[in-house]
Tab-separated table of C-alpha atoms and ligand atoms in Angstrom:
chain	number	residue	atom	x	y	z
A	1	MET	CA	59.559	163.629	151.254
A	2	THR	CA	61.387	164.605	148.079
A	3	ASN	CA	64.157	162.233	149.116
A	4	TRP	CA	61.690	159.337	149.417
A	5	ILE	CA	60.250	160.010	145.976
A	6	GLN	CA	63.702	160.246	144.476
A	7	LEU	CA	64.766	157.009	146.118
A	8	PHE	CA	61.647	155.217	144.819
A	9	ARG	CA	62.199	156.593	141.320
A	10	ASN	CA	65.821	155.500	141.250
A	11	HIS	CA	64.916	152.032	142.505
A	12	PHE	CA	62.154	151.716	139.868
A	13	LEU	CA	64.574	152.713	137.079
A	14	CYS	CA	67.089	150.143	138.286
A	15	VAL	CA	64.470	147.376	138.166
A	16	VAL	CA	63.341	148.419	134.669
A	17	MET	CA	66.934	148.499	133.428
A	18	LEU	CA	67.670	145.077	134.895
A	19	PHE	CA	64.475	143.712	133.311
A	20	LEU	CA	65.394	145.192	129.910
A	21	LEU	CA	68.939	143.851	130.119
A	22	ALA	CA	67.782	140.353	131.006
A	23	PHE	CA	65.109	140.344	128.315
A	24	GLY	CA	67.535	141.739	125.737
A	25	PHE	CA	70.149	139.038	126.363
A	26	SER	CA	67.715	136.188	126.194
A	27	ALA	CA	66.170	137.650	123.043
A	28	SER	CA	69.538	137.890	121.298
A	29	ALA	CA	70.406	134.340	122.408
A	30	THR	CA	67.162	133.084	120.904
A	31	PHE	CA	67.908	134.926	117.712
A	32	ALA	CA	71.357	133.365	117.523
A	33	GLN	CA	69.874	129.885	117.919
A	34	GLN	CA	67.310	130.540	115.239
A	35	SER	CA	69.886	131.778	112.738
A	36	ALA	CA	72.036	128.675	113.325
A	37	ALA	CA	69.026	126.456	112.765
A	38	THR	CA	68.172	128.080	109.445
A	39	LYS	CA	71.770	127.684	108.105
A	40	ALA	CA	73.149	124.312	106.834
A	41	PRO	CA	74.021	122.207	109.879
A	42	THR	CA	77.799	122.102	110.556
A	43	VAL	CA	79.380	119.310	112.563
A	44	SER	CA	82.105	120.739	114.681
A	45	ARG	CA	83.673	117.610	116.081
A	46	ASP	CA	85.716	114.658	114.854
A	47	PRO	CA	83.809	111.820	113.190
A	48	ALA	CA	82.949	108.866	115.375
A	49	GLU	CA	85.018	105.707	115.055
A	50	PRO	CA	84.982	102.915	114.123
A	51	LEU	CA	83.744	104.109	110.759
A	52	THR	CA	80.634	102.572	109.358
A	53	GLY	CA	79.694	102.289	105.734
A	54	THR	CA	83.182	102.750	104.243
A	55	PRO	CA	83.178	102.085	100.504
A	56	HIS	CA	83.896	98.634	99.125
A	57	PRO	CA	85.644	99.411	95.848
A	58	LYS	CA	85.899	96.955	93.004
A	59	ILE	CA	89.521	95.821	93.003
A	60	LEU	CA	90.941	95.076	89.562
A	61	PRO	CA	92.961	91.856	89.436
A	62	ARG	CA	96.744	92.177	89.027
A	63	PRO	CA	98.186	91.763	85.491
A	64	ALA	CA	98.038	88.293	83.985
A	65	GLY	CA	101.163	86.477	82.851
A	66	ALA	CA	103.191	86.470	86.066
A	67	ILE	CA	106.780	85.226	85.793
A	68	ALA	CA	106.695	81.546	86.752
A	69	ARG	CA	109.297	80.329	89.250
A	70	ALA	CA	109.949	77.348	86.952
A	71	SER	CA	111.065	79.699	84.173
A	72	VAL	CA	114.064	80.909	86.229
A	73	ASN	CA	117.294	79.374	84.952
A	74	GLU	CA	119.324	78.608	88.094
A	75	LYS	CA	122.019	76.911	86.014
A	76	SER	CA	122.791	80.010	83.981
A	77	MET	CA	122.885	82.100	87.174
A	78	SER	CA	125.337	79.614	88.660
A	79	ALA	CA	127.448	79.606	85.464
A	80	LEU	CA	127.758	83.407	85.467
A	81	ILE	CA	128.821	83.505	89.135
A	82	HIS	CA	131.379	80.766	88.415
A	83	GLU	CA	132.862	82.887	85.630
A	84	LEU	CA	132.938	85.999	87.822
A	85	VAL	CA	134.691	84.128	90.646
A	86	GLY	CA	137.159	82.858	88.024
A	87	CYS	CA	138.389	86.438	87.519
A	88	GLY	CA	140.307	86.057	90.825
A	89	THR	CA	139.492	89.561	92.019
A	90	ARG	CA	137.113	92.175	90.643
A	91	LEU	CA	138.274	94.996	92.898
A	92	THR	CA	137.650	98.286	91.078
A	93	LEU	CA	141.322	99.213	91.641
A	94	SER	CA	142.487	96.055	89.788
A	95	SER	CA	143.126	95.764	86.021
A	96	TRP	CA	140.448	96.815	83.521
A	97	THR	CA	142.428	95.449	80.555
A	98	ASP	CA	143.554	91.953	81.619
A	99	PRO	CA	140.943	89.524	80.213
A	100	LYS	CA	141.850	86.835	82.787
A	101	ARG	CA	142.032	88.654	86.117
A	102	GLY	CA	140.523	91.819	87.569
A	103	ALA	CA	137.565	94.184	87.147
A	104	GLY	CA	137.854	94.136	83.344
A	105	CYS	CA	137.502	90.340	83.354
A	106	GLY	CA	134.302	90.715	85.421
A	107	ARG	CA	132.937	93.333	83.016
A	108	ASP	CA	133.653	91.040	80.030
A	109	LYS	CA	131.723	88.129	81.575
A	110	VAL	CA	128.665	90.328	82.184
A	111	VAL	CA	128.799	91.923	78.715
A	112	ALA	CA	129.108	88.490	77.052
A	113	ARG	CA	126.068	87.174	78.933
A	114	PHE	CA	123.987	90.286	78.188
A	115	ASN	CA	124.929	89.986	74.487
A	116	GLU	CA	123.693	86.385	74.389
A	117	ILE	CA	120.416	87.459	75.981
A	118	ALA	CA	120.118	90.412	73.579
A	119	LYS	CA	120.435	88.034	70.631
A	120	ASP	CA	117.490	85.999	71.965
A	121	SER	CA	115.433	89.164	72.551
A	122	GLY	CA	114.921	89.793	68.848
A	123	GLY	CA	117.247	92.787	69.027
A	124	ARG	CA	115.188	94.665	71.606
A	125	LEU	CA	117.708	94.544	74.471
A	126	GLN	CA	120.506	97.111	74.085
A	127	VAL	CA	123.838	96.555	75.851
A	128	VAL	CA	125.788	99.649	76.966
A	129	VAL	CA	129.237	99.880	78.598
A	130	ASP	CA	129.416	103.203	80.433
A	131	LYS	CA	132.991	104.376	81.140
A	132	PHE	CA	133.703	107.172	83.616
A	133	GLU	CA	136.074	108.367	86.324
A	134	SER	CA	135.486	108.858	90.002
A	135	THR	CA	137.316	109.671	93.226
A	136	SER	CA	136.902	108.789	96.881
A	137	ALA	CA	138.956	108.076	99.986
A	138	ARG	CA	138.961	104.462	98.764
A	139	THR	CA	140.679	105.485	95.510
A	140	ALA	CA	143.343	107.279	97.596
A	141	ASP	CA	141.567	110.506	96.525
A	142	LYS	CA	142.815	110.040	92.963
A	143	PRO	CA	140.500	109.778	89.946
A	144	ILE	CA	140.303	106.173	88.747
A	145	PRO	CA	138.651	104.620	85.679
A	146	LEU	CA	135.384	102.730	86.219
A	147	GLU	CA	132.853	100.991	84.008
A	148	ASN	CA	129.197	100.080	84.482
A	149	VAL	CA	127.333	97.655	82.241
A	150	TYR	CA	123.672	98.219	81.344
A	151	ALA	CA	121.156	96.243	79.314
A	152	ILE	CA	118.184	98.390	78.353
A	153	LEU	CA	114.757	97.173	77.287
A	154	PRO	CA	112.994	100.226	75.800
A	155	GLY	CA	109.408	100.847	76.854
A	156	SER	CA	106.595	100.618	74.314
A	157	ASP	CA	104.596	103.625	75.518
A	158	GLU	CA	105.699	106.923	74.007
A	159	LYS	CA	105.390	108.893	77.263
A	160	LEU	CA	106.211	106.161	79.795
A	161	ALA	CA	109.343	105.058	77.895
A	162	LYS	CA	111.076	107.989	79.601
A	163	THR	CA	110.309	106.398	82.967
A	164	ILE	CA	112.882	103.776	83.886
A	165	ILE	CA	112.551	100.863	86.279
A	166	LEU	CA	115.895	99.299	87.119
A	167	VAL	CA	117.493	96.376	88.863
A	168	SER	CA	121.156	96.425	89.839
A	169	GLY	CA	123.932	94.312	91.306
A	170	HIS	CA	127.605	95.292	91.640
A	171	PHE	CA	130.212	93.214	89.860
A	172	ASP	CA	133.192	94.572	91.808
A	173	SER	CA	134.385	92.562	94.807
A	174	ARG	CA	136.879	93.127	97.622
A	175	PRO	CA	139.325	91.298	99.876
A	176	THR	CA	139.839	92.240	103.547
A	177	ASN	CA	141.951	95.245	102.527
A	178	VAL	CA	139.745	97.293	100.195
A	179	MET	CA	142.851	98.973	98.706
A	180	ASP	CA	144.621	95.718	97.743
A	181	PRO	CA	144.231	94.871	94.016
A	182	GLU	CA	146.409	91.739	94.245
A	183	ALA	CA	144.611	89.608	96.860
A	184	ASP	CA	141.917	87.155	95.752
A	185	ALA	CA	138.345	88.379	96.175
A	186	PRO	CA	135.915	85.752	94.827
A	187	GLY	CA	132.795	87.787	95.692
A	188	ALA	CA	130.375	84.960	94.886
A	189	ASP	CA	127.629	86.296	97.161
A	190	ASP	CA	128.849	89.921	97.382
A	191	ASP	CA	127.848	90.586	94.796
A	192	GLY	CA	128.027	87.882	92.146
A	193	SER	CA	124.551	86.933	93.384
A	194	GLY	CA	123.085	90.401	92.723
A	195	VAL	CA	124.655	90.527	89.257
A	196	ALA	CA	123.226	87.080	88.480
A	197	VAL	CA	119.766	88.263	89.605
A	198	SER	CA	119.965	91.394	87.448
A	199	VAL	CA	121.136	89.408	84.391
A	200	GLU	CA	118.505	86.688	84.912
A	201	CYS	CA	115.807	89.385	85.109
A	202	ALA	CA	117.038	90.636	81.711
A	203	ARG	CA	116.676	87.135	80.297
A	204	LEU	CA	113.217	86.530	81.797
A	205	LEU	CA	111.759	89.886	80.762
A	206	SER	CA	113.357	90.393	77.350
A	207	LYS	CA	112.408	86.874	76.313
A	208	ALA	CA	108.772	87.484	77.236
A	209	GLY	CA	108.891	90.726	75.258
A	210	ALA	CA	110.412	89.023	72.207
A	211	ASN	CA	107.686	86.376	72.258
A	212	ARG	CA	105.097	89.187	72.231
A	213	ARG	CA	103.652	87.707	75.399
A	214	GLY	CA	104.469	90.957	77.063
A	215	THR	CA	105.707	94.388	76.193
A	216	TYR	CA	106.410	96.879	78.918
A	217	ARG	CA	105.164	100.430	78.872
A	218	ALA	CA	108.112	101.859	80.812
A	219	THR	CA	111.783	101.219	80.021
A	220	ILE	CA	113.574	98.576	82.103
A	221	LEU	CA	117.305	98.753	82.803
A	222	PHE	CA	119.354	95.806	84.067
A	223	ALA	CA	122.575	97.061	85.614
A	224	ALA	CA	125.854	95.586	86.801
A	225	VAL	CA	127.845	98.428	88.321
A	226	SER	CA	131.384	98.763	89.655
A	227	GLY	CA	132.911	100.860	92.441
A	228	GLU	CA	130.427	99.805	95.144
A	229	GLU	CA	133.154	98.751	97.564
A	230	GLN	CA	135.139	101.947	96.865
A	231	GLY	CA	132.197	104.084	98.086
A	232	LEU	CA	129.094	103.521	95.883
A	233	LEU	CA	130.889	105.151	92.947
A	234	GLY	CA	129.135	103.255	90.141
A	235	SER	CA	125.616	103.801	91.457
A	236	THR	CA	126.299	107.471	92.236
A	237	HIS	CA	127.380	107.868	88.617
A	238	LEU	CA	124.314	105.932	87.441
A	239	VAL	CA	121.965	108.456	89.093
A	240	ASP	CA	123.633	111.225	87.037
A	241	TRP	CA	123.747	109.153	83.845
A	242	LEU	CA	119.999	108.467	83.994
A	243	LYS	CA	119.313	112.152	84.519
A	244	GLN	CA	121.517	113.056	81.549
A	245	GLN	CA	119.639	110.555	79.377
A	246	GLY	CA	116.398	112.280	80.357
A	247	TYR	CA	114.942	109.383	82.342
A	248	THR	CA	112.677	109.636	85.370
A	249	VAL	CA	113.459	106.865	87.860
A	250	GLY	CA	110.264	104.935	88.566
A	251	GLY	CA	111.968	102.423	90.845
A	252	MET	CA	115.432	101.038	91.606
A	253	LEU	CA	115.883	97.516	92.968
A	254	ASP	CA	119.360	96.956	94.399
A	255	ASP	CA	120.292	93.300	94.881
A	256	ASP	CA	123.365	92.950	97.070
A	257	ILE	CA	124.199	89.723	98.943
A	258	VAL	CA	121.124	87.769	97.856
A	259	GLY	CA	122.749	84.388	97.266
A	260	ALA	CA	122.672	82.454	100.541
A	261	ASP	CA	119.933	81.242	102.818
A	262	THR	CA	121.418	79.857	105.989
A	263	ALA	CA	118.471	80.839	108.192
A	264	PRO	CA	117.040	77.829	109.967
A	265	GLY	CA	113.287	77.399	109.666
A	266	ALA	CA	110.921	78.837	107.112
A	267	PRO	CA	109.683	80.920	105.352
A	268	HIS	CA	112.961	82.049	103.861
A	269	ARG	CA	112.067	85.630	103.106
A	270	VAL	CA	114.487	87.988	101.412
A	271	ARG	CA	114.853	91.240	103.343
A	272	LEU	CA	113.814	94.438	101.592
A	273	PHE	CA	115.288	97.614	103.094
A	274	SER	CA	113.753	101.058	102.573
A	275	GLY	CA	114.496	104.406	104.225
A	276	ASN	CA	111.899	106.678	105.835
A	277	GLY	CA	112.701	109.854	103.946
A	278	GLU	CA	112.564	113.320	105.411
A	279	ILE	CA	108.998	114.474	104.695
A	280	ASP	CA	106.715	115.184	107.650
A	281	ASP	CA	103.804	112.766	107.891
A	282	ALA	CA	104.587	111.052	104.578
A	283	ASP	CA	106.942	108.227	103.775
A	284	SER	CA	109.664	108.387	101.150
A	285	PRO	CA	109.265	107.157	97.544
A	286	SER	CA	111.650	104.353	98.597
A	287	ARG	CA	109.216	103.174	101.280
A	288	GLU	CA	106.365	103.299	98.768
A	289	LEU	CA	108.407	101.208	96.335
A	290	ALA	CA	109.093	98.647	99.079
A	291	ARG	CA	105.345	98.426	99.853
A	292	ALA	CA	104.596	97.988	96.142
A	293	VAL	CA	107.138	95.158	95.822
A	294	GLU	CA	105.719	93.377	98.870
A	295	GLU	CA	102.202	93.643	97.442
A	296	ILE	CA	103.379	92.237	94.104
A	297	ASP	CA	105.464	89.358	95.491
A	298	GLY	CA	103.588	88.643	98.714
A	299	ARG	CA	104.399	88.658	102.406
A	300	ARG	CA	105.708	85.105	102.334
A	301	ALA	CA	108.442	86.149	99.910
A	302	ILE	CA	109.384	89.595	101.186
A	303	ARG	CA	110.365	90.720	104.663
A	304	LEU	CA	109.968	94.498	104.760
A	305	ILE	CA	112.614	96.228	106.854
A	306	PHE	CA	111.795	99.854	107.530
A	307	ARG	CA	115.330	101.218	107.640
A	308	VAL	CA	117.560	102.426	104.836
A	309	ASP	CA	120.054	99.558	105.143
A	310	ARG	CA	121.580	97.189	107.651
A	311	TYR	CA	122.818	99.209	110.624
A	312	GLY	CA	125.986	101.140	109.817
A	313	ARG	CA	126.228	99.741	106.281
A	314	GLY	CA	125.401	100.958	102.774
A	315	GLY	CA	124.578	99.917	99.245
A	316	ASP	CA	123.850	101.088	95.712
A	317	HIS	CA	120.240	102.069	96.403
A	318	TYR	CA	121.525	104.799	98.736
A	319	PRO	CA	122.469	107.440	96.100
A	320	PHE	CA	118.960	106.993	94.636
A	321	TYR	CA	117.335	107.261	98.059
A	322	LYS	CA	119.342	110.381	98.897
A	323	ALA	CA	118.257	111.958	95.591
A	324	GLY	CA	114.611	111.467	96.668
A	325	LEU	CA	114.130	108.636	94.159
A	326	PRO	CA	112.501	105.287	94.931
A	327	GLY	CA	115.407	102.939	95.734
A	328	VAL	CA	115.346	99.771	97.872
A	329	ARG	CA	117.775	96.990	98.780
A	330	PHE	CA	117.282	93.213	98.701
A	331	THR	CA	119.544	91.194	101.022
A	332	GLU	CA	119.462	87.559	102.157
A	333	PRO	CA	117.797	86.715	105.517
A	334	LEU	CA	120.964	86.075	107.574
A	335	GLU	CA	124.432	87.243	106.638
A	336	ASP	CA	127.592	85.339	107.457
A	337	TYR	CA	130.446	87.797	107.969
A	338	ILE	CA	133.066	85.049	107.612
A	339	HIS	CA	132.077	84.859	103.948
A	340	GLN	CA	131.971	88.597	103.199
A	341	HIS	CA	134.765	91.111	102.537
A	342	GLN	CA	137.341	88.494	103.600
A	343	THR	CA	140.592	87.528	101.897
A	344	PRO	CA	140.261	83.743	101.458
A	345	ARG	CA	142.267	81.928	104.173
A	346	THR	CA	141.931	79.417	106.976
A	347	GLU	CA	142.567	80.615	110.514
A	348	ASN	CA	142.139	78.448	113.623
A	349	GLY	CA	140.208	75.956	111.554
A	350	VAL	CA	137.800	78.631	110.254
A	351	GLU	CA	137.582	79.060	106.491
A	352	TYR	CA	137.155	82.682	105.441
A	353	GLY	CA	136.098	83.756	101.947
A	354	ASP	CA	133.071	84.513	99.752
A	355	TYR	CA	132.912	81.218	97.818
A	356	GLU	CA	130.283	79.703	95.537
A	357	LYS	CA	129.892	76.664	97.790
A	358	TYR	CA	127.963	78.731	100.363
A	359	LEU	CA	125.326	79.829	97.852
A	360	SER	CA	121.783	78.519	97.511
A	361	PHE	CA	120.458	78.671	93.975
A	362	THR	CA	117.003	77.696	95.173
A	363	PHE	CA	116.937	80.874	97.238
A	364	MET	CA	118.648	83.013	94.590
A	365	GLY	CA	116.170	81.770	91.983
A	366	ASP	CA	113.299	82.906	94.220
A	367	VAL	CA	114.904	86.344	94.517
A	368	ALA	CA	115.337	86.537	90.733
A	369	ARG	CA	111.684	85.661	90.161
A	370	ASP	CA	110.506	88.198	92.732
A	371	ASN	CA	112.655	90.948	91.224
A	372	ALA	CA	111.537	90.118	87.685
A	373	GLU	CA	107.849	90.096	88.631
A	374	ALA	CA	108.187	93.432	90.461
A	375	LEU	CA	109.957	94.964	87.444
A	376	ARG	CA	107.296	93.559	85.116
A	377	GLN	CA	104.318	94.923	87.035
A	378	LEU	CA	105.930	98.314	87.678
A	379	ALA	CA	106.857	98.653	83.991
A	380	LEU	CA	103.272	97.803	82.979
A	381	ALA	CA	101.758	100.424	85.308
A	382	PRO	CA	100.532	103.927	84.490
A	383	ALA	CA	102.524	106.879	85.871
A	384	THR	CA	102.378	107.607	89.602
A	385	PRO	CA	99.952	110.472	90.363
A	386	THR	CA	101.525	113.810	91.229
A	387	GLY	CA	100.667	116.577	93.697
A	388	ALA	CA	98.699	114.326	96.053
A	389	LYS	CA	97.341	116.554	98.783
A	390	LEU	CA	95.211	116.238	101.886
A	391	THR	CA	92.830	118.981	102.999
A	392	GLY	CA	89.890	119.058	105.349
A	393	ALA	CA	91.650	119.739	108.631
A	394	VAL	CA	89.209	120.770	111.426
A	395	THR	CA	86.320	119.274	109.467
A	396	PRO	CA	84.767	115.814	109.744
A	397	ASP	CA	85.714	114.833	106.160
A	398	ALA	CA	89.104	114.189	104.590
A	399	LYS	CA	89.630	115.541	101.084
A	400	VAL	CA	92.278	113.929	98.919
A	401	SER	CA	93.278	115.604	95.664
A	402	TRP	CA	95.853	114.697	93.012
A	403	SER	CA	96.683	115.161	89.362
A	404	ALA	CA	97.908	112.960	86.540
A	405	GLU	CA	98.533	113.274	82.838
A	406	ASP	CA	96.040	111.744	80.413
A	407	ASP	CA	96.607	108.050	79.811
A	408	PRO	CA	94.135	105.987	77.750
A	409	GLU	CA	95.491	102.772	79.323
A	410	ARG	CA	94.629	103.882	82.864
A	411	ALA	CA	91.469	102.514	84.476
A	412	GLY	CA	91.560	105.032	87.320
A	413	PHE	CA	92.958	105.680	90.757
A	414	GLU	CA	92.908	103.872	94.055
A	415	ILE	CA	92.617	106.115	97.093
A	416	LEU	CA	94.601	104.454	99.854
A	417	TRP	CA	94.529	104.903	103.590
A	418	ARG	CA	96.017	103.408	106.696
A	419	GLU	CA	96.106	103.919	110.416
A	420	THR	CA	99.148	106.055	111.225
A	421	SER	CA	100.653	103.069	113.045
A	422	GLU	CA	99.920	100.558	110.254
A	423	PRO	CA	102.787	99.651	107.918
A	424	ARG	CA	100.659	98.881	104.849
A	425	TRP	CA	98.096	100.703	102.719
A	426	GLN	CA	94.538	99.564	102.199
A	427	VAL	CA	92.278	100.590	99.346
A	428	TYR	CA	89.583	103.000	100.527
A	429	ASP	CA	87.928	103.684	97.184
A	430	PHE	CA	88.379	103.775	93.430
A	431	GLN	CA	87.758	106.717	91.138
A	432	THR	CA	88.117	106.896	87.366
A	433	ALA	CA	88.733	110.648	87.048
A	434	THR	CA	91.605	112.723	88.344
A	435	GLY	CA	90.785	115.531	90.770
A	436	GLU	CA	89.435	115.151	94.287
A	437	MET	CA	87.720	112.634	96.479
A	438	ILE	CA	85.894	113.485	99.691
A	439	LEU	CA	86.169	110.722	102.259
A	440	LYS	CA	82.950	111.269	104.222
A	441	GLY	CA	83.325	111.075	107.953
A	442	VAL	CA	87.019	110.163	107.829
A	443	SER	CA	89.317	112.023	110.195
A	444	THR	CA	92.300	113.763	108.604
A	445	ASP	CA	94.159	113.339	111.871
A	446	ASN	CA	93.876	109.610	112.556
A	447	HIS	CA	94.938	108.223	109.157
A	448	PHE	CA	97.476	108.655	106.408
A	449	PHE	CA	96.365	108.811	102.775
A	450	ALA	CA	97.819	108.148	99.338
A	451	VAL	CA	96.754	107.742	95.712
A	452	ARG	CA	98.012	105.340	93.068
A	453	SER	CA	97.219	104.785	89.416
A	454	VAL	CA	95.705	101.543	88.188
A	455	GLY	CA	96.059	100.394	84.599
A	456	LYS	CA	93.316	98.657	82.646
A	457	ASN	CA	95.753	95.713	82.760
A	458	GLY	CA	95.591	95.790	86.599
A	459	ALA	CA	99.146	97.070	87.140
A	460	ARG	CA	99.518	99.613	89.945
A	461	SER	CA	101.925	102.523	90.152
A	462	ILE	CA	103.715	103.047	93.442
A	463	ALA	CA	101.630	105.093	95.888
A	464	ALA	CA	101.938	108.863	96.115
A	465	PRO	CA	101.308	109.781	99.753
A	466	THR	CA	99.478	113.044	100.403
A	467	GLU	CA	101.410	115.890	101.849
A	468	MET	CA	99.614	118.151	104.258
A	469	GLU	CA	98.161	121.340	102.831
A	470	ARG	CA	100.193	123.400	105.257
A	471	ARG	CA	102.577	122.772	108.042
A	472	PRO	CA	101.427	123.552	111.581
A	473	PRO	CA	102.713	126.899	112.888
A	474	PRO	CA	106.065	126.673	114.653
A	475	LEU	CA	105.895	126.110	118.377
A	476	PRO	CA	106.564	129.199	120.504
A	477	THR	CA	110.127	129.178	121.730
A	478	ALA	CA	110.442	128.547	125.442
A	479	PRO	CA	111.495	131.621	127.458
A	480	LYS	CA	115.073	131.560	128.597
A	481	GLN	CA	115.507	130.846	132.282
B	1	ZN	ZN1	127.980	94.352	98.185
């Protein structure tokens, strides 16, 4: 009998314990639900797309007073190239002292033209001849003398005058053998055209400044460099020179082979090359400069090419790009290799040589206008924001933050975004103050973001893309097999 009672008692206790356990669990679950309901509701999933109710910011119009195409002087561009070609060769290894033939002859023609323009600028444009030495495999590893020519238009804003926007062409040329200082090397397109564009930009912009129709907040530099064909020696030196002078590079436009337009059909867009950079999930300053130029000059004028240069080739924007500075390259739509880097000759009925007769001044004039307008708007713009950052990972809102120095001429900031696969930015919103903007219901994962400054005059800085707050943790290394 005792066994029966014990069995019953044990069974009863088991049932009670089970009941208590079940009741306890459900009670604690209820409690958990209640506590969640009393807290602020948190959304723990990505926002739905497509987004509804995105802001429609007021977009300030671009600065008035655009450079008119009709104001470009094609004749003076043509005259300068004719004089440069008349130097016979402008190979950097040729004479720097002979006024009739060689690199020194080329330098003299550029200096003379800049001096004429400076006279018309009311004394604002300053002409500088920068002499230096450099060495490369293409100087037979021996130091050689080089000279760059600069015309500088100082900025009117005390702070921004230390930011420099520059345009450059190279006045050196080359025959087939890059070590031969005797052979003819007319270099009308490569790169008489780029030099003519740089010099014409100086004329267009310094004249406007002298007439008080426009002064530029940042400093503008118009360069004609040497040593390009010997291994980008002049532009490499220019990066250092600007640093020594205490300038921050706000943008570098390299014009190299911009004089011919043999592409059949239209529109005849100049190509604009820009490198990706090496930052995860954010494009390089060069890419941002290219986007800015396309926005200023329009898609019908500019063909963006998202690579640092033509495949396997280089140019003077490269030392800027490699230094993390915004540097891009303009080049004509279709190149003709028979008229580049060739000692003039006729072989099997084919005429080789970089002559003036293959140039199009209609096209080159367009390129000059587009460069000048890009320089103008960039030099009128407030400084690019710094420290742009994206936070808000694993939340339904993106948070974009940035900083910028005080600037009474700045209207505010445009917060930009784009699909990760889209090449161009769009304006998401506008904010007058520096700091942070919360983009409600915008995924941090499905878009890229940037911020740019907007002046009261409507000029935009180049965009500063946000860098991620932190990098994802490194992937576990695969076990060895
Ligand atoms: Zn070139």
